[in-house]
Amino acid sequence: MAFQKISGHRKLRRTAARLCVVLPTLTGILYFLYLSYYNHTLMSTTYQTSRILRTDTCRSACQGSPPAIITNSSRPYAYVVGGQELKVVSPGTCVCVRVVVPPLLRQTKDGLDNYRPLPLWPADSLMVDLVQESSMLENGTPDPLYRDARVTVSVDNFRALNNGRFAGQPRVYEGTARLYDPGVYLLDARIEARDGQWNPEDKEPVEYIEEDTVLCEDRIRVKRDPRHPTYLGRHQNLPLCVNGDDPGRWVPEKNLPRHWHKWAFVYPAEDGRVWLPYLCRLRRISHAEFVFHMSYLYPSVHWYGDSNSRRTLRPLVSAGKWCHRQSIADRLDCLCNDAPKDIFPEEWYAGMPVPHWYRIHTHGINGSEIYMDLRPGGGRTDPRPILEKDPADDRYLPDYVPPGYANRNDHYDLYYLFTRGTLDMYGSYWARDITPQTVSKYPKASLVVFQMITWDVAFGRFGDFVQQTALLVRRLKHVYPNAQFVYRSAPFWCCRAPDGKDKKYSRLRFLAFDRHARAVFRRHLDADVWDVQGPAAQRSPESKRLEENIPCRSAHSRAEVIHIDNQLLMNMLINRV
């Protein structure tokens, strides 16, 4: 008996010892799982990021649902796949939109027999947006962060399910969009051009006449989820943006939480709205801080581009003091054109393109450091002052300069050459201008920025553009084997005719040329994409048609848009530090 009791006690002690080991281990595992859940649902900025993958293109949203065609409809109509009167989805859900375009009652000689869309692009040019019409919560009260926001999400990647070219068949298109912000969304769909007339490569451009809004009564409600990382109240918890093409939306500055500092987001546009990416956050970077980081990250920049680049460079070379005062916001060069020629010499505007070199300081360039002519035998300098004295009582574009940067005198060098995309026009041609011999005359580039598209869209052919782009990136890779590349996207274009009858501008031509070029630059040069087209495409339908684009029939952006575009570049380049 005594032996059995001793043996029983030993078993109990061994069992207790094992429990002492197992229980803490189980407790630790459960605690770890709890922390993981807690962090992912309440604290972490990566909550549900597996559902918001950048590589997810929403292709599956349209699968499994055949097109619904109303055979007796004579007007174009659109509908949300899987929705009836009101479709309710969670934040981050992809939705599929289909547009049915019946054939025109009268076929003209300017139909598809004469005008052809680009390969793999639709015959009809559709501009479709999902617009947040209400931010009402389930209890009937509006979400103050989204009050009157009219968040707009463009529906892209449209593809034709059938071309409808024969026997009077309607054409059916489908596209996708991903919705994050809570509220009720309505479709705003319009037809810009029919039967390939948006692509007048070998024909006369057709007068721009936008058709009436496409019929659509479907609505989508995105549920409110304050834990979701894209919810506006959690925006400042997101990591800093290190890419130049992050998707986002425009939100009224007046709706932002009061505790947000102004340097925690970029400048508002002319309508008072701020560009806020969904998956990261931008900060307002002063030119003084930008120059400091550029001085050691990219001390020598080579930049190629047309007049859009010339306008982009104006804030950079003037430390932000270009069209930054309210009193001159309506000046011609602030709205559209490049006049007056106050910063750049006459050679920038006519004849043979002339290379220029600038030493950009904390407070902008000095007049004696604008080298107007770097060709053999050149070397002239321009002694004119660059910056006019600002009146003390004028309103400035808000600019936060962190302590310690304002009194520095850092600099970086910028070499700029005017190029006309891939075209050989007016003495400018990349194959002659970008060679090892010409580039070797200047400081070795640590960063190369390339902007193109505009001239090719206006005067070129897409097939030639594809061939020339392949040769161009091969040349850039040879001339700059160790440099980092940045591809600046095409500008956004819509809703108007160009400023010349010979220009073949259209929204889909800009999209097609740009989509090909950015893919080639990424694939062969591992280039970062600086996307100035995406934010403009997410403006409200009214803003696209009236406020931003109509005053300027060239492909130039207004000054306040350029300041915002430059902030995207600044964040991309220096937030990686």
XYZ file of C-alpha atoms in Angstrom:
577
model
C 0.000 0.000 0.000
C 2.718 2.408 0.944
C 4.495 1.721 -2.349
C 1.282 2.340 -4.335
C 0.707 5.653 -2.507
C 4.272 6.765 -3.244
C 3.864 5.758 -6.891
C 0.569 7.662 -7.110
C 2.153 10.793 -5.643
C 4.983 10.559 -8.152
C 2.490 10.342 -11.030
C 0.667 13.379 -9.699
C 3.908 15.312 -9.399
C 4.932 14.354 -12.957
C 1.500 15.331 -14.257
C 1.675 18.639 -12.382
C 5.178 19.272 -13.757
C 3.969 18.627 -17.285
C 0.999 20.919 -16.771
C 3.362 23.610 -15.500
C 5.114 23.385 -18.846
C 2.116 22.891 -21.113
C -0.249 25.441 -19.567
C 2.119 28.436 -19.861
C 2.896 27.381 -23.418
C -0.787 27.192 -24.316
C -1.399 30.456 -22.509
C 1.417 32.089 -24.469
C 0.080 30.772 -27.752
C -3.437 31.984 -26.981
C -2.085 35.365 -25.864
C -0.057 35.663 -29.056
C -3.115 34.859 -31.145
C -5.114 37.403 -29.176
C -2.471 40.078 -29.743
C -2.336 39.230 -33.422
C -6.093 39.544 -33.719
C -6.120 42.727 -31.654
C -3.346 44.307 -33.664
C -4.896 43.347 -36.966
C -8.382 44.509 -36.074
C -7.788 47.551 -33.933
C -4.215 48.797 -33.990
C -2.362 47.597 -37.046
C -2.299 49.607 -40.261
C -2.156 46.380 -42.200
C -5.631 45.143 -41.219
C -7.066 43.155 -44.092
C -4.190 44.167 -46.370
C -4.283 40.709 -47.883
C -7.643 41.747 -49.314
C -6.285 44.989 -50.744
C -3.425 43.623 -52.790
C -2.064 46.057 -55.371
C -1.835 43.219 -57.913
C -5.538 42.369 -57.624
C -7.133 43.864 -60.732
C -10.743 42.988 -59.881
C -11.023 40.666 -62.881
C -13.140 38.157 -60.976
C -15.864 40.724 -60.212
C -17.424 40.283 -63.645
C -17.240 36.512 -63.864
C -20.261 34.228 -63.757
C -22.854 36.744 -64.901
C -23.964 36.881 -68.552
C -24.780 40.284 -70.077
C -28.331 41.555 -69.649
C -29.389 43.111 -72.968
C -32.689 44.932 -73.462
C -33.353 44.244 -77.135
C -35.876 47.056 -77.672
C -33.801 49.842 -76.063
C -32.662 52.613 -78.381
C -30.689 54.463 -75.725
C -27.416 53.401 -74.077
C -27.812 52.106 -70.546
C -25.549 50.841 -67.755
C -26.011 48.565 -64.774
C -24.090 47.091 -61.848
C -23.520 43.350 -62.153
C -25.179 41.478 -59.303
C -27.115 44.509 -58.133
C -30.775 45.392 -58.324
C -32.052 48.537 -56.660
C -29.306 48.735 -54.022
C -26.229 46.556 -53.785
C -24.522 46.500 -50.355
C -20.796 45.716 -50.216
C -17.942 45.912 -47.710
C -14.992 48.333 -48.032
C -12.438 47.159 -50.562
C -14.976 45.265 -52.677
C -14.644 45.221 -56.458
C -17.780 45.937 -58.452
C -18.425 45.245 -62.114
C -20.215 47.739 -64.350
C -21.574 46.951 -67.786
C -22.580 49.471 -70.445
C -24.770 48.531 -73.414
C -24.498 50.800 -76.449
C -27.162 50.217 -79.145
C -26.169 50.980 -82.734
C -26.853 54.411 -84.139
C -30.124 54.639 -86.037
C -28.348 56.278 -88.956
C -24.962 54.993 -90.040
C -22.777 57.661 -91.600
C -19.783 57.389 -93.870
C -17.621 58.289 -90.854
C -18.358 55.022 -89.062
C -15.989 52.133 -88.469
C -15.242 51.922 -92.193
C -13.154 55.064 -91.834
C -12.259 55.344 -88.156
C -10.607 52.461 -86.353
C -10.005 52.090 -82.611
C -6.548 51.063 -81.503
C -6.008 47.299 -81.147
C -7.584 45.850 -77.972
C -9.351 49.156 -77.240
C -13.138 49.658 -77.441
C -14.856 51.193 -80.447
C -16.848 53.587 -78.253
C -15.196 55.957 -75.790
C -16.970 55.652 -72.440
C -16.245 57.725 -69.359
C -17.860 56.053 -66.365
C -17.579 57.136 -62.738
C -19.070 55.896 -59.475
C -19.947 59.021 -57.510
C -20.674 59.062 -53.777
C -24.034 60.815 -53.575
C -24.667 60.252 -49.876
C -22.649 59.394 -46.784
C -25.679 58.519 -44.672
C -25.028 55.856 -42.058
C -27.409 53.066 -41.206
C -28.983 55.242 -38.490
C -29.778 57.998 -41.006
C -27.092 60.487 -39.923
C -24.325 61.601 -42.313
C -20.713 60.665 -41.646
C -19.058 64.057 -40.980
C -15.792 62.917 -42.580
C -17.559 62.409 -45.904
C -20.152 65.196 -45.820
C -20.609 66.561 -49.382
C -17.416 64.764 -50.385
C -18.753 63.289 -53.632
C -15.922 60.805 -53.679
C -15.487 59.777 -57.308
C -14.043 56.448 -58.450
C -13.442 56.014 -62.168
C -14.443 52.692 -63.703
C -11.574 51.584 -65.913
C -10.209 48.566 -67.770
C -13.258 48.519 -70.033
C -13.316 45.649 -72.489
C -15.799 44.750 -75.179
C -17.787 41.548 -74.698
C -18.907 41.807 -78.323
C -18.090 44.403 -80.935
C -21.673 44.627 -82.219
C -20.459 45.693 -85.611
C -22.751 43.568 -87.733
C -26.512 43.089 -87.990
C -27.295 46.065 -85.774
C -26.102 44.361 -82.621
C -25.538 46.490 -79.504
C -22.031 46.667 -78.095
C -21.566 45.479 -74.533
C -18.672 46.723 -72.404
C -17.652 45.894 -68.856
C -15.253 47.551 -66.444
C -14.396 47.349 -62.766
C -13.783 49.603 -59.780
C -12.847 49.054 -56.142
C -14.839 50.983 -53.541
C -13.469 51.817 -50.084
C -15.230 54.861 -48.664
C -18.664 54.411 -47.045
C -21.792 55.799 -48.631
C -24.211 55.353 -51.498
C -22.747 55.530 -55.016
C -24.501 56.289 -58.292
C -23.212 55.707 -61.805
C -22.297 58.667 -63.985
C -21.737 57.261 -67.482
C -21.269 59.246 -70.685
C -20.302 58.477 -74.264
C -17.538 60.690 -75.621
C -17.174 59.217 -79.114
C -18.707 56.462 -81.243
C -17.391 53.998 -83.823
C -13.676 54.567 -83.296
C -13.878 58.302 -83.917
C -11.770 58.900 -80.807
C -8.752 57.642 -82.773
C -8.347 59.844 -85.868
C -4.838 58.680 -86.763
C -5.304 58.892 -90.531
C -8.422 61.053 -90.531
C -9.547 64.500 -89.541
C -10.363 64.806 -85.809
C -14.083 64.752 -85.164
C -15.682 67.663 -83.348
C -16.087 66.819 -79.668
C -19.771 66.469 -78.783
C -20.510 64.570 -75.590
C -23.694 62.529 -75.622
C -26.295 62.624 -72.878
C -25.740 60.698 -69.686
C -26.200 56.949 -70.088
C -29.283 55.637 -68.312
C -28.594 53.865 -65.013
C -30.661 53.597 -61.837
C -28.526 51.098 -59.905
C -27.020 52.153 -56.588
C -24.260 50.711 -54.432
C -23.901 51.144 -50.693
C -20.476 50.654 -49.127
C -20.794 49.758 -45.451
C -19.008 51.848 -42.854
C -16.151 50.024 -41.106
C -14.140 52.319 -38.785
C -11.552 49.543 -38.316
C -10.721 49.356 -42.007
C -7.357 51.050 -42.756
C -8.834 53.039 -45.640
C -11.496 54.649 -43.442
C -10.742 58.357 -43.400
C -10.561 58.566 -39.620
C -7.607 56.124 -39.651
C -5.719 57.753 -42.510
C -2.885 59.119 -40.395
C -2.116 55.580 -39.188
C -1.101 54.525 -42.693
C 2.567 54.283 -43.731
C 4.108 57.045 -45.836
C 3.711 56.742 -49.604
C 6.819 55.554 -51.415
C 5.204 55.078 -54.835
C 4.050 57.697 -57.258
C 0.944 55.904 -58.483
C -1.051 55.020 -55.377
C -4.841 55.107 -55.913
C -6.822 57.574 -53.834
C -9.717 60.022 -53.669
C -10.450 63.715 -53.213
C -11.976 64.799 -49.904
C -12.944 68.349 -48.832
C -10.303 69.839 -46.564
C -13.043 71.186 -44.283
C -14.066 67.587 -43.467
C -10.648 66.504 -42.206
C -10.213 66.043 -38.441
C -9.123 69.272 -36.757
C -6.144 67.651 -35.058
C -4.533 66.940 -38.447
C -1.674 69.359 -39.051
C -1.609 70.966 -42.486
C 1.791 69.483 -43.226
C 0.267 66.027 -42.753
C -1.434 66.248 -46.177
C -0.673 67.944 -49.482
C -2.075 71.218 -50.770
C -5.803 71.397 -51.499
C -6.849 71.887 -55.113
C -8.721 74.937 -56.372
C -12.044 73.425 -55.225
C -10.817 72.919 -51.643
C -10.367 69.151 -51.931
C -7.314 67.198 -50.812
C -5.849 64.127 -52.526
C -5.636 61.257 -50.012
C -4.374 57.830 -51.163
C -6.175 54.782 -49.816
C -3.255 52.634 -48.693
C -0.621 55.200 -47.674
C -0.375 58.847 -46.676
C 1.290 61.815 -48.290
C 2.927 64.586 -46.318
C 3.470 68.161 -47.366
C 7.155 68.469 -48.210
C 8.731 71.899 -48.416
C 11.157 72.710 -51.205
C 13.875 73.365 -48.638
C 13.543 69.859 -47.221
C 13.313 68.390 -50.707
C 16.540 70.072 -51.811
C 18.324 68.808 -48.690
C 17.412 65.183 -49.389
C 18.075 65.513 -53.117
C 21.555 66.891 -52.382
C 22.737 63.481 -51.169
C 20.185 61.068 -52.691
C 20.141 62.354 -56.271
C 22.701 65.167 -56.587
C 22.480 65.117 -60.408
C 19.148 64.817 -62.240
C 18.695 64.487 -66.006
C 15.212 65.416 -67.149
C 13.606 64.971 -70.584
C 10.162 66.225 -71.519
C 7.995 68.746 -73.345
C 6.149 71.862 -72.173
C 4.402 69.857 -69.439
C 7.843 69.260 -67.929
C 8.715 72.908 -68.411
C 5.701 73.866 -66.314
C 6.513 71.158 -63.768
C 10.023 72.571 -63.356
C 8.839 76.085 -62.596
C 7.987 75.377 -58.934
C 11.174 73.328 -58.505
C 13.562 75.990 -59.773
C 11.757 78.776 -57.892
C 11.437 77.008 -54.505
C 7.672 76.855 -54.953
C 7.227 80.563 -55.617
C 5.438 80.280 -58.952
C 1.727 81.016 -59.109
C 1.653 80.474 -55.364
C -0.172 83.705 -54.496
C -3.902 84.126 -54.723
C -3.584 87.482 -56.484
C -1.962 85.900 -59.555
C -3.866 82.594 -59.627
C -5.708 83.696 -62.787
C -2.578 84.790 -64.646
C -2.275 83.197 -68.076
C 0.754 81.047 -67.266
C -0.886 79.895 -64.020
C -3.980 78.708 -65.875
C -2.562 77.251 -69.045
C 0.210 78.808 -71.098
C 3.886 79.392 -70.444
C 3.838 83.185 -70.804
C 5.231 85.372 -69.347
C 8.726 84.028 -69.993
C 10.065 85.202 -66.673
C 12.173 82.225 -65.624
C 13.115 80.495 -68.847
C 14.983 81.993 -71.819
C 13.571 82.539 -75.276
C 15.388 79.494 -76.651
C 13.005 77.279 -74.671
C 10.117 78.362 -76.831
C 11.230 78.254 -80.444
C 13.577 76.493 -82.838
C 16.246 74.013 -81.913
C 15.889 72.642 -78.371
C 18.723 73.871 -76.190
C 19.973 71.902 -73.174
C 19.994 73.746 -69.872
C 21.642 73.122 -66.570
C 20.453 74.457 -63.221
C 21.868 74.405 -59.731
C 18.790 74.392 -57.516
C 19.392 75.743 -54.014
C 17.262 75.722 -50.899
C 15.680 79.005 -51.929
C 15.597 78.281 -55.660
C 18.039 78.990 -58.441
C 20.357 81.968 -58.611
C 20.313 84.041 -61.770
C 24.022 83.462 -62.391
C 23.509 79.693 -62.337
C 21.095 79.372 -65.233
C 23.241 78.069 -68.049
C 21.189 78.836 -71.129
C 23.363 77.170 -73.744
C 25.485 74.091 -73.141
C 26.314 73.420 -76.766
C 29.973 73.790 -77.875
C 30.862 77.439 -77.864
C 27.998 78.294 -75.539
C 28.164 78.851 -71.801
C 26.249 82.111 -71.534
C 24.533 82.907 -68.270
C 21.411 84.825 -67.479
C 21.838 87.498 -64.790
C 18.133 88.305 -64.503
C 16.558 87.929 -61.075
C 14.262 84.964 -60.760
C 11.932 85.740 -57.896
C 9.942 88.916 -57.551
C 9.469 90.362 -54.094
C 6.289 89.039 -52.536
C 3.885 91.516 -50.919
C 3.498 90.870 -47.231
C -0.295 91.034 -47.288
C -0.807 88.424 -50.016
C -1.899 84.855 -49.342
C 0.691 82.183 -49.969
C 0.446 78.571 -50.962
C 0.835 76.861 -47.557
C 4.342 75.510 -47.113
C 5.629 73.941 -43.912
C 9.409 74.123 -43.528
C 10.666 71.878 -40.707
C 13.036 73.521 -38.214
C 16.618 73.590 -39.392
C 15.955 73.499 -43.123
C 15.182 77.125 -43.895
C 18.721 78.404 -43.256
C 20.554 75.656 -45.125
C 22.147 76.143 -48.535
C 21.987 72.665 -50.056
C 21.691 72.143 -53.776
C 21.335 69.579 -56.517
C 22.008 69.868 -60.238
C 19.303 69.486 -62.863
C 19.979 69.098 -66.568
C 16.898 69.533 -68.765
C 16.349 68.943 -72.480
C 13.121 69.670 -74.333
C 11.963 66.555 -76.184
C 8.854 65.802 -78.223
C 8.221 62.247 -77.137
C 9.412 59.754 -79.738
C 8.849 62.103 -82.700
C 11.438 63.780 -84.929
C 10.001 67.295 -85.114
C 11.363 70.846 -85.143
C 14.948 69.710 -84.719
C 14.210 67.573 -81.662
C 14.696 63.808 -81.754
C 15.703 61.543 -78.894
C 17.930 59.359 -81.103
C 20.154 62.370 -81.853
C 19.827 64.139 -78.506
C 20.338 61.240 -76.063
C 23.701 59.647 -76.796
C 26.698 58.693 -74.640
C 28.642 61.551 -76.242
C 26.113 64.286 -75.419
C 25.329 63.030 -71.927
C 29.019 62.654 -70.988
C 29.380 66.450 -71.046
C 27.258 66.804 -67.923
C 27.516 65.506 -64.358
C 26.764 61.787 -64.160
C 23.041 61.272 -63.532
C 21.838 59.546 -60.405
C 18.190 60.085 -61.419
C 16.603 60.268 -64.883
C 13.057 61.631 -65.298
C 11.342 61.033 -68.625
C 8.032 62.586 -69.681
C 6.490 61.913 -73.084
C 3.127 60.996 -74.725
C 1.644 64.452 -75.471
C 3.287 65.040 -78.866
C 2.893 61.408 -79.890
C -0.834 61.487 -79.150
C -1.243 64.757 -81.053
C 0.733 63.944 -84.199
C 1.957 60.338 -84.112
C 0.765 56.861 -84.953
C 0.422 54.214 -82.277
C 2.289 51.541 -84.251
C 5.267 53.852 -84.764
C 5.103 54.847 -81.108
C 5.369 51.217 -79.986
C 8.474 50.672 -82.119
C 10.133 53.934 -81.088
C 9.443 53.358 -77.385
C 11.222 50.002 -77.532
C 14.267 51.649 -79.132
C 14.137 54.552 -76.681
C 14.249 52.443 -73.518
C 17.090 50.412 -75.012
C 19.038 53.636 -75.577
C 18.289 54.936 -72.079
C 19.473 51.686 -70.538
C 22.718 51.957 -72.508
C 23.354 55.634 -71.776
C 22.345 55.441 -68.080
C 23.309 51.930 -66.901
C 23.310 52.783 -63.181
C 20.709 55.541 -62.856
C 17.288 55.307 -61.268
C 14.444 56.087 -63.691
C 11.164 57.884 -63.146
C 8.464 57.760 -65.810
C 6.061 60.687 -65.615
C 2.653 59.731 -66.927
C 0.650 61.525 -69.566
C -1.656 64.315 -68.406
C -5.356 63.629 -67.997
C -7.459 64.740 -70.936
C -11.194 64.780 -71.356
C -14.290 66.676 -72.245
C -13.012 69.205 -74.756
C -11.507 69.726 -78.172
C -7.779 70.502 -78.525
C -6.408 73.947 -79.299
C -5.525 73.002 -82.876
C -7.410 71.117 -85.578
C -4.312 69.111 -86.434
C -3.972 67.692 -82.905
C -5.529 64.267 -82.397
C -6.132 64.478 -78.667
C -8.691 62.208 -77.068
C -8.962 60.663 -73.632
C -8.580 57.092 -74.867
C -5.581 57.939 -77.048
C -3.843 59.433 -74.025
C -4.725 56.338 -71.984
C -3.581 53.888 -74.661
C -0.231 55.573 -75.345
C 0.466 56.087 -71.654
C -0.484 52.560 -70.619
C 1.918 51.088 -73.161
C 4.792 53.429 -72.290
C 4.595 52.973 -68.536
C 4.527 49.179 -68.951
C 7.640 49.279 -71.152
C 9.515 51.630 -68.786
C 8.654 49.423 -65.831
C 9.570 46.188 -67.558
C 12.887 47.231 -69.108
C 14.128 50.049 -66.862
C 12.488 49.134 -63.548
C 11.225 52.711 -63.566
C 9.112 54.261 -60.852
C 5.844 55.638 -62.211
C 4.930 59.195 -61.319
C 1.221 59.148 -62.097
C -0.314 62.594 -62.569
C -3.163 61.148 -64.621
C -4.768 59.026 -61.894
C -5.628 61.799 -59.412
C -7.098 63.972 -62.167
C -9.268 61.082 -63.358
C -10.817 60.818 -59.882
C -12.090 64.389 -59.873
C -15.861 64.744 -59.798
C -17.654 64.737 -63.163
C -18.399 68.446 -62.787
C -14.779 69.279 -62.023
C -13.506 67.353 -65.024
C -15.795 69.283 -67.330
C -15.817 72.776 -65.898
C -13.299 73.763 -63.292
C -9.981 72.267 -64.301
C -9.912 71.417 -67.959
C -12.170 73.725 -69.925
C -10.098 76.945 -69.463
C -7.113 75.254 -71.141
C -7.483 73.526 -74.503
C -3.857 72.479 -74.555
C -2.752 69.489 -72.509
C -1.354 71.703 -69.733
C -2.489 71.576 -66.121
C -3.292 74.524 -63.924
C -0.605 75.710 -61.522
C -2.274 74.414 -58.359
C -2.512 70.966 -59.957
C 1.193 71.085 -60.820
C 2.088 71.906 -57.207
C 0.106 68.842 -56.093
C 1.684 66.665 -58.795
C 5.135 67.732 -57.616
C 4.270 66.672 -54.093
C 3.656 63.157 -55.408
C 7.163 63.154 -56.873
C 8.721 64.545 -53.696
C 7.040 61.952 -51.495
C 8.054 59.125 -53.795
C 11.713 60.140 -53.875
C 12.453 61.012 -50.252
C 9.990 59.013 -48.121
C 12.122 55.937 -48.757
C 14.943 57.431 -46.708
